[in-house]
Amino acid sequence: MTPKTVFFSLFFSFASIFSQAQTIEPLRDEINQILKDKSATVAVAIQGTAMHDTLSINADRHMPMQSVFKFHLALAVLEQIDQGKFSLDHQLSFDKNKVDRYQHLYSPLREKYPQGANVSVAELLKYTVSLSDNLGCDLLFQLVGGPEVVQSYLHQIGIKDIAIVYNELLMQSDWSHQYQNWTTAHATNQLLQLFFENRSQLLSTENHQFLLDILKGTTTGKKSIRGLLPKDAVVAHKTGHSGKNEQGLTGALNDIGIVFLPNGSYFYLSILVSDSMEDNKTNQQLIAQISKLAWDYFLNKEEQ
């Protein structure tokens, strides 16, 4: 091959790569159209299986997590199980006094066991992640050693852009506390990928599948990432919602997850909405619209 031939071969190879890298940019424009008139701060991170299929908007901005951190907590719990500290069958006990402290917080677990009970770690994880249960969450925080232990674990596995200071009871006791439990959309996508690919055997095979199944069974956020997707679409995700304060401000309405396409491919999607003066329906709709745009992009890409 002559030097001239080599030059043109490299030129067209780089041109092809550059062209591929640009194909996701129209998606950015479509998302910005959705966000342009919204009175809210929105962070978006999208990652496909190819490195050039990456898109971020405000993805390094610190955003309150709310219940999204229950996914992070579940990872820490399962990691301690893999270390042999306890098992999924290990029983945790809570009494009526504990139940009564959570009367003002969302808890299907409290409704099931109003007098208290002995409950397995497996059941608590299912309630905490799939149903976003607050009592179950704090029981698990207590089991692993508190929020600081979970934060330290996440830093150790490479997730640096995150702070977990309060459990649910303390976070919900003061509106400002939610902002101290923060992460970024980039960091949540990073963690989703680290988990799903089970890099460096993050979890044992059994516990990895256990958590993936729980995430796929999430019942909250039906109008968010799942909102405009086909009814049979498979999404492994975790939501977080602050509600509104007296001024009508939503501190956080979030949804992060792994979206599986019909052909077996998938993409990671984190959408964090904060300081929104929009109503809940609008906040959910913008997440659903972004999710559908990403779904269409990756589906069309696979069909080409």
Tab-separated table of C-alpha atoms in Angstrom, residues 63-223:
chain	number	residue	atom	x	y	z
A	63	MET	CA	-28.714	17.056	42.039
A	64	PRO	CA	-30.716	15.774	45.031
A	65	MET	CA	-31.325	12.035	44.806
A	66	GLN	CA	-34.268	11.415	47.100
A	67	SER	CA	-35.134	7.688	46.881
A	68	VAL	CA	-32.755	7.011	43.995
A	69	PHE	CA	-30.175	6.328	46.709
A	70	LYS	CA	-32.052	3.167	47.633
A	71	PHE	CA	-30.423	1.539	44.602
A	72	HIS	CA	-27.017	2.582	45.970
A	73	LEU	CA	-27.969	1.246	49.398
A	74	ALA	CA	-29.038	-2.097	47.913
A	75	LEU	CA	-25.629	-2.492	46.279
A	76	ALA	CA	-23.920	-1.875	49.619
A	77	VAL	CA	-26.184	-4.387	51.369
A	78	LEU	CA	-25.511	-7.083	48.782
A	79	GLU	CA	-21.787	-6.383	48.862
A	80	GLN	CA	-21.788	-7.039	52.618
A	81	ILE	CA	-23.726	-10.248	52.002
A	82	ASP	CA	-21.042	-11.319	49.545
A	83	GLN	CA	-18.484	-10.626	52.284
A	84	GLY	CA	-20.338	-13.071	54.530
A	85	LYS	CA	-21.479	-10.520	57.123
A	86	PHE	CA	-25.086	-11.733	56.896
A	87	SER	CA	-27.411	-13.367	54.345
A	88	LEU	CA	-30.568	-12.608	52.415
A	89	ASP	CA	-32.393	-14.805	54.908
A	90	HIS	CA	-31.108	-12.828	57.893
A	91	GLN	CA	-34.022	-11.527	59.965
A	92	LEU	CA	-34.338	-7.920	61.121
A	93	SER	CA	-36.747	-7.045	63.905
A	94	PHE	CA	-38.730	-3.831	64.328
A	95	ASP	CA	-41.499	-3.045	66.820
A	96	LYS	CA	-44.584	-0.821	66.895
A	97	ASN	CA	-42.588	2.109	68.270
A	98	LYS	CA	-40.364	1.958	65.190
A	99	VAL	CA	-43.414	1.708	62.931
A	100	ASP	CA	-45.009	4.739	64.584
A	101	ARG	CA	-41.929	6.881	63.873
A	102	TYR	CA	-42.629	6.393	60.155
A	103	GLN	CA	-46.343	7.193	60.213
A	104	HIS	CA	-45.741	10.340	58.148
A	105	LEU	CA	-43.572	8.604	55.532
A	106	TYR	CA	-44.507	6.349	52.648
A	107	SER	CA	-44.152	2.714	53.716
A	108	PRO	CA	-46.097	-0.272	52.371
A	109	LEU	CA	-44.019	-2.304	54.846
A	110	ARG	CA	-45.544	-0.338	57.731
A	111	GLU	CA	-49.010	-0.999	56.361
A	112	LYS	CA	-48.295	-4.731	56.097
A	113	TYR	CA	-46.787	-4.960	59.588
A	114	PRO	CA	-48.470	-2.228	61.701
A	115	GLN	CA	-47.430	-3.932	64.952
A	116	GLY	CA	-43.866	-4.645	63.825
A	117	ALA	CA	-42.362	-7.926	62.679
A	118	ASN	CA	-39.278	-9.987	61.934
A	119	VAL	CA	-38.506	-9.543	58.236
A	120	SER	CA	-35.755	-11.012	56.056
A	121	VAL	CA	-33.167	-8.853	54.344
A	122	ALA	CA	-34.464	-10.154	51.000
A	123	GLU	CA	-37.964	-8.887	51.734
A	124	LEU	CA	-36.645	-5.533	52.948
A	125	LEU	CA	-34.634	-5.108	49.746
A	126	LYS	CA	-37.689	-5.834	47.612
A	127	TYR	CA	-39.793	-3.313	49.535
A	128	THR	CA	-37.018	-0.722	49.590
A	129	VAL	CA	-36.091	-0.838	45.898
A	130	SER	CA	-39.192	-2.006	44.021
A	131	LEU	CA	-41.707	-0.152	46.220
A	132	SER	CA	-39.417	2.630	47.499
A	133	ASP	CA	-40.287	1.881	51.108
A	134	ASN	CA	-38.851	4.345	53.635
A	135	LEU	CA	-39.025	2.213	56.766
A	136	GLY	CA	-37.337	-0.681	54.989
A	137	CYS	CA	-34.687	1.688	53.676
A	138	ASP	CA	-33.696	2.902	57.118
A	139	LEU	CA	-33.659	-0.597	58.564
A	140	LEU	CA	-31.139	-1.520	55.871
A	141	PHE	CA	-29.084	1.624	56.508
A	142	GLN	CA	-28.903	0.579	60.166
A	143	LEU	CA	-27.873	-2.947	59.166
A	144	VAL	CA	-24.886	-1.873	57.046
A	145	GLY	CA	-23.659	0.822	59.431
A	146	GLY	CA	-25.317	4.020	58.249
A	147	PRO	CA	-25.224	6.410	55.277
A	148	GLU	CA	-21.519	7.104	55.719
A	149	VAL	CA	-20.715	3.414	55.159
A	150	VAL	CA	-22.727	3.375	51.926
A	151	GLN	CA	-21.028	6.559	50.723
A	152	SER	CA	-17.587	5.135	51.527
A	153	TYR	CA	-18.401	1.941	49.606
A	154	LEU	CA	-19.471	3.919	46.546
A	155	HIS	CA	-16.281	5.987	46.640
A	156	GLN	CA	-14.236	2.782	46.881
A	157	ILE	CA	-15.787	1.338	43.718
A	158	GLY	CA	-15.117	4.553	41.803
A	159	ILE	CA	-18.338	6.566	42.169
A	160	LYS	CA	-16.928	9.866	43.405
A	161	ASP	CA	-19.672	12.358	42.549
A	162	ILE	CA	-22.036	11.411	45.329
A	163	ALA	CA	-22.807	12.302	48.937
A	164	ILE	CA	-25.102	10.316	51.224
A	165	VAL	CA	-25.487	12.090	54.568
A	166	TYR	CA	-28.999	11.319	55.793
A	167	ASN	CA	-31.258	8.295	55.975
A	168	GLU	CA	-34.893	8.710	54.936
A	169	LEU	CA	-36.212	9.768	58.350
A	170	LEU	CA	-33.644	12.538	58.737
A	171	MET	CA	-33.756	13.570	55.082
A	172	GLN	CA	-37.511	14.060	55.235
A	173	SER	CA	-37.323	16.007	58.534
A	174	ASP	CA	-35.988	19.152	56.834
A	175	TRP	CA	-36.529	20.265	53.224
A	176	SER	CA	-32.920	21.397	52.879
A	177	HIS	CA	-31.516	17.982	53.853
A	178	GLN	CA	-32.347	16.431	50.492
A	179	TYR	CA	-29.789	18.679	48.804
A	180	GLN	CA	-27.030	17.140	50.922
A	181	ASN	CA	-27.878	13.695	49.529
A	182	TRP	CA	-26.706	14.481	46.020
A	183	THR	CA	-25.230	12.889	42.936
A	184	THR	CA	-24.893	13.661	39.223
A	185	ALA	CA	-26.606	12.145	36.201
A	186	HIS	CA	-23.198	11.113	34.926
A	187	ALA	CA	-22.430	9.282	38.193
A	188	THR	CA	-25.757	7.428	38.225
A	189	ASN	CA	-25.188	6.207	34.672
A	190	GLN	CA	-21.659	5.210	35.661
A	191	LEU	CA	-23.030	3.177	38.569
A	192	LEU	CA	-25.773	1.589	36.464
A	193	GLN	CA	-23.164	0.440	33.949
A	194	LEU	CA	-20.788	-0.756	36.666
A	195	PHE	CA	-23.624	-2.764	38.198
A	196	PHE	CA	-25.162	-4.198	35.026
A	197	GLU	CA	-21.862	-5.261	33.511
A	198	ASN	CA	-20.853	-6.517	36.987
A	199	ARG	CA	-17.364	-5.208	36.438
A	200	SER	CA	-14.627	-6.747	38.581
A	201	GLN	CA	-17.337	-9.052	39.975
A	202	LEU	CA	-18.961	-6.190	41.837
A	203	LEU	CA	-21.522	-8.670	43.153
A	204	SER	CA	-21.821	-12.439	43.125
A	205	THR	CA	-23.791	-13.848	40.211
A	206	GLU	CA	-26.730	-14.688	42.468
A	207	ASN	CA	-26.922	-11.284	44.143
A	208	HIS	CA	-26.411	-9.462	40.860
A	209	GLN	CA	-29.409	-11.249	39.340
A	210	PHE	CA	-31.426	-10.715	42.554
A	211	LEU	CA	-30.994	-6.930	42.376
A	212	LEU	CA	-31.550	-6.793	38.615
A	213	ASP	CA	-34.868	-8.610	39.048
A	214	ILE	CA	-35.887	-6.200	41.822
A	215	LEU	CA	-35.085	-3.181	39.648
A	216	LYS	CA	-37.106	-4.668	36.794
A	217	GLY	CA	-40.001	-5.069	39.226
A	218	THR	CA	-40.062	-1.409	40.277
A	219	THR	CA	-43.673	-0.267	40.560
A	220	THR	CA	-43.072	3.466	41.107
A	221	GLY	CA	-42.573	5.977	38.298
A	222	LYS	CA	-44.940	4.383	35.796
A	223	LYS	CA	-45.375	7.757	34.073
